[in-house]
PDB file of C-alpha atoms in Angstrom:
ATOM      1  CA  MET A   1    -167.101 -83.330 129.514  1.00 51.00           C
ATOM      2  CA  GLY A   2    -169.313 -86.554 130.639  1.00 50.00           C
ATOM      3  CA  ALA A   3    -168.484 -89.913 132.541  1.00 48.00           C
ATOM      4  CA  ASP A   4    -168.594 -91.854 129.271  1.00 50.00           C
ATOM      5  CA  ASP A   5    -166.355 -89.401 127.243  1.00 49.00           C
ATOM      6  CA  GLN A   6    -163.987 -89.240 129.868  1.00 46.00           C
ATOM      7  CA  ARG A   7    -163.821 -92.874 129.943  1.00 45.00           C
ATOM      8  CA  SER A   8    -163.304 -93.326 126.553  1.00 45.00           C
ATOM      9  CA  LEU A   9    -159.928 -91.071 126.648  1.00 49.00           C
ATOM     10  CA  ILE A  10    -158.648 -92.817 128.959  1.00 45.00           C
ATOM     11  CA  GLU A  11    -159.222 -95.898 127.204  1.00 48.00           C
ATOM     12  CA  LEU A  12    -157.851 -94.482 123.913  1.00 46.00           C
ATOM     13  CA  GLU A  13    -153.935 -96.319 123.060  1.00 48.00           C
ATOM     14  CA  PRO A  14    -151.971 -94.536 120.411  1.00 47.00           C
ATOM     15  CA  SER A  15    -150.357 -95.690 117.206  1.00 44.00           C
ATOM     16  CA  PRO A  16    -146.689 -97.126 118.494  1.00 44.00           C
ATOM     17  CA  VAL A  17    -144.765 -94.733 115.797  1.00 41.00           C
ATOM     18  CA  GLU A  18    -141.358 -96.312 116.904  1.00 41.00           C
ATOM     19  CA  ASP A  19    -142.345-100.120 116.869  1.00 43.00           C
ATOM     20  CA  THR A  20    -144.470 -99.896 113.703  1.00 44.00           C
ATOM     21  CA  PRO A  21    -143.108-102.257 111.084  1.00 48.00           C
ATOM     22  CA  ARG A  22    -141.375-100.335 108.055  1.00 51.00           C
ATOM     23  CA  GLU A  23    -143.411-101.803 105.646  1.00 46.00           C
ATOM     24  CA  GLN A  24    -146.628-100.758 107.430  1.00 46.00           C
ATOM     25  CA  LYS A  25    -145.505 -97.319 107.850  1.00 45.00           C
ATOM     26  CA  ASP A  26    -146.972 -95.753 104.168  1.00 41.00           C
ATOM     27  CA  SER A  27    -150.347 -96.406 105.753  1.00 39.00           C
ATOM     28  CA  TYR A  28    -149.566 -93.871 108.621  1.00 37.00           C
ATOM     29  CA  PHE A  29    -147.424 -91.456 107.013  1.00 36.00           C
ATOM     30  CA  ALA A  30    -146.850 -89.718 103.675  1.00 36.00           C
ATOM     31  CA  PRO A  31    -143.711 -91.242 102.161  1.00 42.00           C
ATOM     32  CA  PRO A  32    -140.823 -89.679 102.136  1.00 42.00           C
ATOM     33  CA  GLU A  33    -139.277 -88.176  98.827  1.00 41.00           C
ATOM     34  CA  GLU A  34    -136.783 -90.622  97.997  1.00 42.00           C
ATOM     35  CA  GLN A  35    -139.390 -93.515  98.664  1.00 44.00           C
ATOM     36  CA  SER A  36    -141.607 -91.986  95.777  1.00 42.00           C
ATOM     37  CA  ASN A  37    -138.685 -92.230  93.205  1.00 49.00           C
ATOM     38  CA  GLY A  38    -138.354 -96.254  93.522  1.00 57.00           C
ATOM     39  CA  THR A  39    -135.530 -98.437  93.931  1.00 59.00           C
ATOM     40  CA  THR A  40    -132.471 -98.439  91.557  1.00 58.00           C
ATOM     41  CA  PHE A  41    -131.374-101.297  91.070  1.00 51.00           C
ATOM     42  CA  LEU A  42    -128.185-102.571  88.116  1.00 47.00           C
ATOM     43  CA  GLY A  43    -129.524 -99.415  85.916  1.00 48.00           C
ATOM     44  CA  MET A  44    -133.089-100.319  86.149  1.00 47.00           C
ATOM     45  CA  ARG A  45    -135.073 -97.893  88.572  1.00 55.00           C
ATOM     46  CA  PHE A  46    -138.593 -99.991  90.222  1.00 59.00           C
ATOM     47  CA  GLN A  47    -141.325 -98.062  91.540  1.00 71.00           C
ATOM     48  CA  ARG A  48    -141.305 -99.308  95.318  1.00 79.00           C
ATOM     49  CA  SER A  49    -139.010 -99.606  97.757  1.00 82.00           C
ATOM     50  CA  ALA A  50    -136.269-102.647  98.600  1.00 86.00           C
ATOM     51  CA  SER A  51    -138.148-103.567 101.655  1.00 87.00           C
ATOM     52  CA  TRP A  52    -141.737-104.238  99.351  1.00 91.00           C
ATOM     53  CA  TYR A  53    -139.193-106.863  96.976  1.00 91.00           C
ATOM     54  CA  LEU A  54    -137.603-108.654  99.831  1.00 92.00           C
ATOM     55  CA  ILE A  55    -140.667-109.495 101.400  1.00 92.00           C
ATOM     56  CA  LYS A  56    -142.854-110.589  98.674  1.00 93.00           C
ATOM     57  CA  ALA A  57    -139.599-112.797  98.140  1.00 92.00           C
ATOM     58  CA  GLN A  58    -139.355-114.086 101.401  1.00 92.00           C
ATOM     59  CA  LYS A  59    -143.391-114.366 101.157  1.00 93.00           C
ATOM     60  CA  TYR A  60    -143.984-116.251  97.801  1.00 93.00           C
ATOM     61  CA  SER A  61    -140.563-118.597  98.906  1.00 93.00           C
ATOM     62  CA  SER A  62    -142.228-119.666 101.523  1.00 92.00           C
ATOM     63  CA  TYR A  63    -145.150-120.880 100.254  1.00 91.00           C
ATOM     64  CA  ALA A  64    -143.143-123.138  97.960  1.00 88.00           C
ATOM     65  CA  PHE A  65    -140.595-124.689 100.588  1.00 88.00           C
ATOM     66  CA  THR A  66    -144.375-125.144 102.618  1.00 89.00           C
ATOM     67  CA  ALA A  67    -145.834-127.339  99.134  1.00 86.00           C
ATOM     68  CA  PHE A  68    -142.994-129.444 100.162  1.00 88.00           C
ATOM     69  CA  LEU A  69    -143.117-129.913 103.860  1.00 90.00           C
ATOM     70  CA  GLY A  70    -146.352-130.936 103.094  1.00 90.00           C
ATOM     71  CA  MET A  71    -145.282-134.097 101.080  1.00 89.00           C
ATOM     72  CA  HIS A  72    -142.572-134.405 103.779  1.00 91.00           C
ATOM     73  CA  ILE A  73    -144.555-134.416 106.892  1.00 93.00           C
ATOM     74  CA  THR A  74    -147.119-137.005 104.759  1.00 93.00           C
ATOM     75  CA  ASN A  75    -144.313-139.056 104.240  1.00 92.00           C
ATOM     76  CA  THR A  76    -142.973-138.737 107.966  1.00 92.00           C
ATOM     77  CA  SER A  77    -145.218-138.328 109.658  1.00 94.00           C
ATOM     78  CA  ILE A  78    -148.824-139.217 108.700  1.00 95.00           C
ATOM     79  CA  ILE A  79    -148.308-142.122 106.501  1.00 95.00           C
ATOM     80  CA  PRO A  80    -146.459-144.136 109.607  1.00 95.00           C
ATOM     81  CA  LEU A  81    -149.383-143.241 112.038  1.00 95.00           C
ATOM     82  CA  ILE A  82    -151.765-144.839 109.307  1.00 96.00           C
ATOM     83  CA  THR A  83    -149.724-148.065 108.892  1.00 94.00           C
ATOM     84  CA  GLN A  84    -148.225-147.968 112.251  1.00 94.00           C
ATOM     85  CA  SER A  85    -144.844-149.769 110.279  1.00 94.00           C
ATOM     86  CA  VAL A  86    -141.778-148.368 109.172  1.00 94.00           C
ATOM     87  CA  HIS A  87    -141.476-151.341 107.493  1.00 93.00           C
ATOM     88  CA  ALA A  88    -145.133-150.882 105.662  1.00 94.00           C
ATOM     89  CA  SER A  89    -144.583-147.083 105.077  1.00 93.00           C
ATOM     90  CA  GLU A  90    -141.127-147.172 103.267  1.00 92.00           C
ATOM     91  CA  PRO A  91    -142.835-148.165  99.712  1.00 92.00           C
ATOM     92  CA  TYR A  92    -144.967-144.837 100.114  1.00 90.00           C
ATOM     93  CA  LEU A  93    -141.687-142.538 100.569  1.00 88.00           C
ATOM     94  CA  LEU A  94    -139.760-144.357  97.646  1.00 85.00           C
ATOM     95  CA  LEU A  95    -143.133-143.645  95.300  1.00 84.00           C
ATOM     96  CA  THR A  96    -142.722-139.868  96.378  1.00 82.00           C
ATOM     97  CA  ARG A  97    -139.534-139.049  96.844  1.00 82.00           C
ATOM     98  CA  PRO A  98    -139.011-138.727  93.168  1.00 78.00           C
ATOM     99  CA  TYR A  99    -141.112-135.640  92.899  1.00 78.00           C
ATOM    100  CA  TYR A 100    -138.840-133.534  95.330  1.00 78.00           C
ATOM    101  CA  GLN A 101    -135.174-135.440  94.984  1.00 79.00           C
ATOM    102  CA  SER A 102    -135.020-135.731  91.505  1.00 80.00           C
ATOM    103  CA  PRO A 103    -132.105-133.524  89.657  1.00 82.00           C
ATOM    104  CA  ILE A 104    -134.386-131.301  88.156  1.00 84.00           C
ATOM    105  CA  ALA A 105    -137.538-130.813  91.478  1.00 83.00           C
ATOM    106  CA  GLU A 106    -135.093-130.909  94.375  1.00 85.00           C
ATOM    107  CA  PRO A 107    -133.428-127.563  93.248  1.00 87.00           C
ATOM    108  CA  LEU A 108    -137.106-125.818  92.440  1.00 86.00           C
ATOM    109  CA  VAL A 109    -139.160-126.678  95.177  1.00 86.00           C
ATOM    110  CA  VAL A 110    -136.353-127.061  98.036  1.00 90.00           C
ATOM    111  CA  ILE A 111    -133.199-125.515  97.301  1.00 91.00           C
ATOM    112  CA  ALA A 112    -134.500-122.902  95.533  1.00 93.00           C
ATOM    113  CA  PRO A 113    -137.157-121.590  97.838  1.00 93.00           C
ATOM    114  CA  LEU A 114    -135.272-122.389 100.699  1.00 93.00           C
ATOM    115  CA  ALA A 115    -131.946-120.027  99.496  1.00 94.00           C
ATOM    116  CA  VAL A 116    -134.537-116.683  98.463  1.00 95.00           C
ATOM    117  CA  HIS A 117    -135.810-117.203 101.961  1.00 95.00           C
ATOM    118  CA  ILE A 118    -132.842-117.147 103.955  1.00 95.00           C
ATOM    119  CA  ALA A 119    -131.604-114.879 101.725  1.00 95.00           C
ATOM    120  CA  SER A 120    -133.909-112.420 101.494  1.00 94.00           C
ATOM    121  CA  GLY A 121    -134.717-112.536 105.198  1.00 93.00           C
ATOM    122  CA  VAL A 122    -130.842-111.336 105.896  1.00 93.00           C
ATOM    123  CA  ALA A 123    -131.178-108.801 103.311  1.00 94.00           C
ATOM    124  CA  LEU A 124    -134.310-107.005 104.440  1.00 92.00           C
ATOM    125  CA  GLN A 125    -132.488-107.178 108.111  1.00 91.00           C
ATOM    126  CA  ILE A 126    -129.127-105.476 106.381  1.00 91.00           C
ATOM    127  CA  TYR A 127    -131.817-102.826 104.386  1.00 91.00           C
ATOM    128  CA  ARG A 128    -133.265-101.728 107.329  1.00 90.00           C
ATOM    129  CA  ARG A 129    -129.971-101.110 109.531  1.00 87.00           C
ATOM    130  CA  ARG A 130    -129.002 -98.720 106.098  1.00 87.00           C
ATOM    131  CA  GLU A 131    -132.361 -97.311 106.186  1.00 87.00           C
ATOM    132  CA  ASP A 132    -131.810 -96.570 110.209  1.00 83.00           C
ATOM    133  CA  LEU A 133    -128.322 -94.938 109.748  1.00 82.00           C
ATOM    134  CA  LYS A 134    -129.001 -93.108 107.069  1.00 83.00           C
ATOM    135  CA  MET A 135    -132.448 -91.246 109.200  1.00 82.00           C
ATOM    136  CA  TYR A 136    -129.919 -90.614 112.315  1.00 76.00           C
ATOM    137  CA  GLY A 137    -127.173 -89.104 109.963  1.00 77.00           C
ATOM    138  CA  ALA A 138    -124.433 -91.336 110.806  1.00 72.00           C
ATOM    139  CA  GLU A 139    -121.815 -91.162 108.602  1.00 74.00           C
ATOM    140  CA  GLU A 140    -118.693 -92.116 110.800  1.00 75.00           C
ATOM    141  CA  ARG A 141    -117.894 -95.646 111.925  1.00 76.00           C
ATOM    142  CA  GLY A 142    -118.049 -94.041 115.471  1.00 74.00           C
ATOM    143  CA  ASP A 143    -121.568 -92.756 115.231  1.00 73.00           C
ATOM    144  CA  ARG A 144    -123.155 -96.353 113.631  1.00 76.00           C
ATOM    145  CA  ARG A 145    -121.887 -97.683 116.545  1.00 80.00           C
ATOM    146  CA  LYS A 146    -124.217 -95.915 118.987  1.00 78.00           C
ATOM    147  CA  ILE A 147    -127.127 -97.231 116.876  1.00 83.00           C
ATOM    148  CA  ALA A 148    -128.590-100.830 117.365  1.00 82.00           C
ATOM    149  CA  TRP A 149    -129.732-102.781 114.566  1.00 84.00           C
ATOM    150  CA  PRO A 150    -133.266-103.210 113.790  1.00 83.00           C
ATOM    151  CA  LYS A 151    -134.784-105.127 116.576  1.00 87.00           C
ATOM    152  CA  MET A 152    -136.083-108.778 115.042  1.00 88.00           C
ATOM    153  CA  SER A 153    -139.404-110.129 115.588  1.00 90.00           C
ATOM    154  CA  GLY A 154    -139.807-113.967 117.552  1.00 91.00           C
ATOM    155  CA  THR A 155    -140.444-115.267 114.322  1.00 93.00           C
ATOM    156  CA  SER A 156    -137.346-113.921 112.819  1.00 93.00           C
ATOM    157  CA  GLN A 157    -135.210-115.285 115.368  1.00 94.00           C
ATOM    158  CA  LEU A 158    -137.044-118.901 114.940  1.00 95.00           C
ATOM    159  CA  GLY A 159    -136.139-118.084 111.803  1.00 94.00           C
ATOM    160  CA  TYR A 160    -132.343-118.142 112.046  1.00 94.00           C
ATOM    161  CA  ALA A 161    -132.350-120.994 114.821  1.00 95.00           C
ATOM    162  CA  MET A 162    -134.067-123.066 112.371  1.00 95.00           C
ATOM    163  CA  THR A 163    -131.531-122.038 109.371  1.00 95.00           C
ATOM    164  CA  TRP A 164    -128.859-123.974 111.492  1.00 95.00           C
ATOM    165  CA  LEU A 165    -131.027-126.749 112.412  1.00 95.00           C
ATOM    166  CA  LEU A 166    -132.225-127.583 109.016  1.00 94.00           C
ATOM    167  CA  ALA A 167    -128.634-127.315 107.575  1.00 95.00           C
ATOM    168  CA  GLY A 168    -127.991-130.013 110.047  1.00 94.00           C
ATOM    169  CA  HIS A 169    -130.505-132.201 109.182  1.00 94.00           C
ATOM    170  CA  ILE A 170    -129.774-131.776 105.115  1.00 93.00           C
ATOM    171  CA  PHE A 171    -126.022-132.350 105.777  1.00 94.00           C
ATOM    172  CA  ILE A 172    -127.135-135.620 107.642  1.00 93.00           C
ATOM    173  CA  ASN A 173    -129.665-137.121 105.374  1.00 92.00           C
ATOM    174  CA  ARG A 174    -128.374-135.753 102.103  1.00 90.00           C
ATOM    175  CA  ILE A 175    -124.794-134.074 101.671  1.00 93.00           C
ATOM    176  CA  LEU A 176    -123.180-137.077 104.339  1.00 93.00           C
ATOM    177  CA  PRO A 177    -124.070-139.998 102.581  1.00 92.00           C
ATOM    178  CA  LEU A 178    -123.294-138.488  98.993  1.00 91.00           C
ATOM    179  CA  LYS A 179    -120.126-137.856 100.329  1.00 91.00           C
ATOM    180  CA  VAL A 180    -119.470-141.269 102.073  1.00 90.00           C
ATOM    181  CA  HIS A 181    -121.433-143.710 100.239  1.00 87.00           C
ATOM    182  CA  GLY A 182    -121.628-141.674  96.817  1.00 87.00           C
ATOM    183  CA  GLY A 183    -125.523-141.570  97.191  1.00 84.00           C
ATOM    184  CA  SER A 184    -128.649-141.540  99.238  1.00 82.00           C
ATOM    185  CA  SER A 185    -130.125-144.815  98.100  1.00 82.00           C
ATOM    186  CA  THR A 186    -130.748-146.517 101.585  1.00 86.00           C
ATOM    187  CA  ILE A 187    -131.312-143.161 103.142  1.00 90.00           C
ATOM    188  CA  ASN A 188    -135.366-143.942 104.069  1.00 92.00           C
ATOM    189  CA  LEU A 189    -137.498-144.107 107.353  1.00 94.00           C
ATOM    190  CA  SER A 190    -135.253-147.019 108.343  1.00 94.00           C
ATOM    191  CA  TYR A 191    -132.609-144.858 108.803  1.00 94.00           C
ATOM    192  CA  VAL A 192    -133.791-142.621 111.077  1.00 95.00           C
ATOM    193  CA  SER A 193    -135.353-145.537 113.057  1.00 95.00           C
ATOM    194  CA  HIS A 194    -131.599-147.148 113.453  1.00 95.00           C
ATOM    195  CA  ALA A 195    -130.880-143.666 114.797  1.00 94.00           C
ATOM    196  CA  PHE A 196    -133.490-143.476 117.289  1.00 95.00           C
ATOM    197  CA  ALA A 197    -132.756-147.188 118.260  1.00 94.00           C
ATOM    198  CA  GLN A 198    -129.033-146.888 118.433  1.00 93.00           C
ATOM    199  CA  HIS A 199    -128.432-143.016 119.371  1.00 93.00           C
ATOM    200  CA  PRO A 200    -131.378-141.878 121.428  1.00 93.00           C
ATOM    201  CA  ALA A 201    -130.575-138.868 123.154  1.00 92.00           C
ATOM    202  CA  VAL A 202    -129.383-137.024 120.173  1.00 92.00           C
ATOM    203  CA  SER A 203    -131.978-138.453 118.094  1.00 93.00           C
ATOM    204  CA  PHE A 204    -134.787-137.370 120.055  1.00 95.00           C
ATOM    205  CA  ALA A 205    -132.604-133.945 120.802  1.00 94.00           C
ATOM    206  CA  GLY A 206    -132.154-133.046 117.280  1.00 93.00           C
ATOM    207  CA  PHE A 207    -135.623-134.116 115.985  1.00 95.00           C
ATOM    208  CA  VAL A 208    -137.443-132.175 119.199  1.00 96.00           C
ATOM    209  CA  ALA A 209    -135.656-129.311 118.712  1.00 96.00           C
ATOM    210  CA  LEU A 210    -136.225-129.147 114.610  1.00 96.00           C
ATOM    211  CA  ILE A 211    -139.831-129.925 114.866  1.00 96.00           C
ATOM    212  CA  SER A 212    -140.655-127.357 117.319  1.00 96.00           C
ATOM    213  CA  VAL A 213    -138.696-124.786 116.294  1.00 97.00           C
ATOM    214  CA  GLY A 214    -139.232-125.209 112.545  1.00 95.00           C
ATOM    215  CA  VAL A 215    -143.412-125.480 112.700  1.00 96.00           C
ATOM    216  CA  ALA A 216    -143.573-122.364 115.052  1.00 97.00           C
ATOM    217  CA  HIS A 217    -141.751-120.267 112.707  1.00 96.00           C
ATOM    218  CA  MET A 218    -143.604-121.232 109.949  1.00 95.00           C
ATOM    219  CA  THR A 219    -146.913-121.272 111.617  1.00 96.00           C
ATOM    220  CA  TRP A 220    -146.080-117.753 112.776  1.00 96.00           C
ATOM    221  CA  GLY A 221    -144.828-116.593 109.513  1.00 94.00           C
ATOM    222  CA  MET A 222    -147.458-117.826 107.359  1.00 94.00           C
ATOM    223  CA  SER A 223    -150.513-115.826 110.519  1.00 94.00           C
ATOM    224  CA  LYS A 224    -148.558-113.032 109.149  1.00 93.00           C
ATOM    225  CA  TRP A 225    -148.728-113.326 105.524  1.00 93.00           C
ATOM    226  CA  LEU A 226    -152.407-114.553 105.884  1.00 92.00           C
ATOM    227  CA  GLY A 227    -152.927-111.360 107.704  1.00 92.00           C
ATOM    228  CA  VAL A 228    -153.706-112.986 110.813  1.00 93.00           C
ATOM    229  CA  ALA A 229    -150.794-112.482 113.225  1.00 93.00           C
ATOM    230  CA  PRO A 230    -151.472-110.767 116.628  1.00 92.00           C
ATOM    231  CA  THR A 231    -149.486-107.670 116.145  1.00 89.00           C
ATOM    232  CA  GLN A 232    -151.628-106.569 112.738  1.00 88.00           C
ATOM    233  CA  ILE A 233    -154.780-106.065 115.300  1.00 86.00           C
ATOM    234  CA  VAL A 234    -156.243-102.728 114.021  1.00 83.00           C
ATOM    235  CA  VAL A 235    -158.796-102.557 116.831  1.00 81.00           C
ATOM    236  CA  TRP A 236    -157.527-100.583 120.183  1.00 84.00           C
ATOM    237  CA  GLY A 237    -158.576-100.479 123.535  1.00 86.00           C
ATOM    238  CA  GLN A 238    -159.817-103.524 125.553  1.00 88.00           C
ATOM    239  CA  GLU A 239    -161.432-105.225 122.409  1.00 89.00           C
ATOM    240  CA  GLY A 240    -158.258-105.131 120.643  1.00 87.00           C
ATOM    241  CA  ARG A 241    -156.381-106.730 123.679  1.00 91.00           C
ATOM    242  CA  LEU A 242    -158.720-109.517 123.662  1.00 93.00           C
ATOM    243  CA  GLU A 243    -158.625-110.141 120.104  1.00 92.00           C
ATOM    244  CA  LYS A 244    -154.915-110.018 120.163  1.00 92.00           C
ATOM    245  CA  LYS A 245    -154.765-112.423 122.470  1.00 94.00           C
ATOM    246  CA  ARG A 246    -157.196-114.594 121.299  1.00 94.00           C
ATOM    247  CA  ARG A 247    -155.198-114.587 117.902  1.00 94.00           C
ATOM    248  CA  TRP A 248    -152.118-115.906 119.939  1.00 96.00           C
ATOM    249  CA  TRP A 249    -153.761-118.777 121.743  1.00 97.00           C
ATOM    250  CA  ILE A 250    -155.245-120.015 118.005  1.00 96.00           C
ATOM    251  CA  VAL A 251    -151.794-119.700 116.222  1.00 96.00           C
ATOM    252  CA  ASN A 252    -149.539-121.015 118.977  1.00 97.00           C
ATOM    253  CA  GLY A 253    -152.516-123.936 119.240  1.00 97.00           C
ATOM    254  CA  VAL A 254    -151.920-124.602 115.216  1.00 97.00           C
ATOM    255  CA  ALA A 255    -148.787-124.677 116.052  1.00 97.00           C
ATOM    256  CA  ALA A 256    -148.748-127.205 119.037  1.00 97.00           C
ATOM    257  CA  ALA A 257    -150.738-129.045 116.701  1.00 97.00           C
ATOM    258  CA  ILE A 258    -149.005-129.915 113.468  1.00 96.00           C
ATOM    259  CA  ALA A 259    -145.441-130.190 115.760  1.00 96.00           C
ATOM    260  CA  GLY A 260    -147.650-132.740 117.512  1.00 96.00           C
ATOM    261  CA  LEU A 261    -148.925-134.550 114.471  1.00 96.00           C
ATOM    262  CA  TRP A 262    -145.160-134.829 113.412  1.00 96.00           C
ATOM    263  CA  MET A 263    -144.069-135.943 116.702  1.00 96.00           C
ATOM    264  CA  ALA A 264    -146.622-139.007 116.827  1.00 96.00           C
ATOM    265  CA  GLY A 265    -145.781-140.044 113.563  1.00 95.00           C
ATOM    266  CA  GLY A 266    -142.110-139.827 114.055  1.00 94.00           C
ATOM    267  CA  LEU A 267    -141.344-140.255 117.962  1.00 94.00           C
ATOM    268  CA  GLY A 268    -144.041-142.662 117.899  1.00 94.00           C
ATOM    269  CA  VAL A 269    -143.629-144.770 115.073  1.00 95.00           C
ATOM    270  CA  VAL A 270    -140.635-143.997 113.303  1.00 95.00           C
ATOM    271  CA  GLY A 271    -138.493-143.504 116.311  1.00 93.00           C
ATOM    272  CA  ARG A 272    -139.764-147.301 117.713  1.00 93.00           C
ATOM    273  CA  GLY A 273    -139.285-149.128 114.581  1.00 92.00           C
ATOM    274  CA  GLY A 274    -136.263-150.473 115.888  1.00 91.00           C
ATOM    275  CA  GLN A 275    -132.412-150.823 114.739  1.00 92.00           C
ATOM    276  CA  VAL A 276    -131.452-152.644 111.328  1.00 92.00           C
ATOM    277  CA  GLY A 277    -129.358-155.438 111.072  1.00 89.00           C
ATOM    278  CA  GLY A 278    -126.754-156.896 108.514  1.00 92.00           C
ATOM    279  CA  TRP A 279    -124.647-154.392 105.800  1.00 91.00           C
ATOM    280  CA  VAL A 280    -127.311-151.742 105.454  1.00 91.00           C
ATOM    281  CA  GLY A 281    -127.350-151.342 109.531  1.00 91.00           C
ATOM    282  CA  ARG A 282    -123.441-151.157 109.585  1.00 92.00           C
ATOM    283  CA  GLU A 283    -123.898-148.289 106.896  1.00 93.00           C
ATOM    284  CA  TYR A 284    -126.031-146.446 108.671  1.00 93.00           C
ATOM    285  CA  GLU A 285    -123.462-146.419 111.500  1.00 92.00           C
ATOM    286  CA  GLU A 286    -120.356-145.415 109.175  1.00 92.00           C
ATOM    287  CA  LEU A 287    -122.628-142.419 108.580  1.00 92.00           C
ATOM    288  CA  TYR A 288    -123.720-141.640 112.073  1.00 92.00           C
ATOM    289  CA  LYS A 289    -119.712-141.873 112.742  1.00 91.00           C
ATOM    290  CA  SER A 290    -118.834-139.384 110.137  1.00 91.00           C
ATOM    291  CA  ILE A 291    -121.269-136.273 111.721  1.00 91.00           C
ATOM    292  CA  PRO A 292    -118.557-134.018 112.651  1.00 88.00           C
ATOM    293  CA  ILE A 293    -118.294-133.237 116.412  1.00 84.00           C
ATOM    294  CA  ILE A 294    -121.101-135.375 117.522  1.00 83.00           C
ATOM    295  CA  GLY A 295    -119.879-138.598 115.710  1.00 78.00           C
ATOM    296  CA  ARG A 296    -117.194-139.161 118.143  1.00 77.00           C
ATOM    297  CA  TRP A 297    -119.840-140.254 120.388  1.00 75.00           C
ATOM    298  CA  MET A 298    -122.079-142.618 118.442  1.00 74.00           C
TER     299      MET A 298
END
């Protein structure tokens, strides 16, 4: 055996069977007999496994929600950056709001995709847990406790964190005004700028957490749907490691650029817009004080 052959054997890396995602295992191994029969649901038989449908639901629901986010970042960051004024940016927000806050558009563009995305993610985790229990033959409760839940990726962990942050954002901007004042007609960019002026610490922490976690989750998730995530490298050896590192930097660079753009308009312009006077400002303060837990300090 020559030196070149020996060196190539040393550099060869085996396929990590235990780390291979379940949805990609069919490309490495022949599908089990039970998977070839498909999935049965409500008496109907489907040709693919349940995980395939859940992943597709996650994928296409994220596309729909991304369309809404494109409009949202335009209204809350890009336009304020262009106008350099909260007051001058308000008409654009009011002009586009009916497209995603109307009784018909909001459920279709925002609520339904978000609900499908979260529900399919939770269902996929439960399904993988069930498949692991079946694979190890864990029928007794004691046996099931000994088997760990499937490991979540960093993207999934960011998604669960984003769910709570997004729920708080929706509550403060949509549900709370409806509950306290009967509507959200006064909720605009001035509502945000007033919060930054009167309660900078809480506003800054909440805004930065939501944007950083949310953008990171969406960027890494989209990289997976587009097939350019670092974990989707199919080349082994030194070349594969370099490509994986290159993709890692690119994905994080894109996430940092989007988050930076959003924060530039949100913090640099809207966050510095100042407080609102008169009865509108008093209504804003009433809303802030109605926020559970943290409202008592606002």
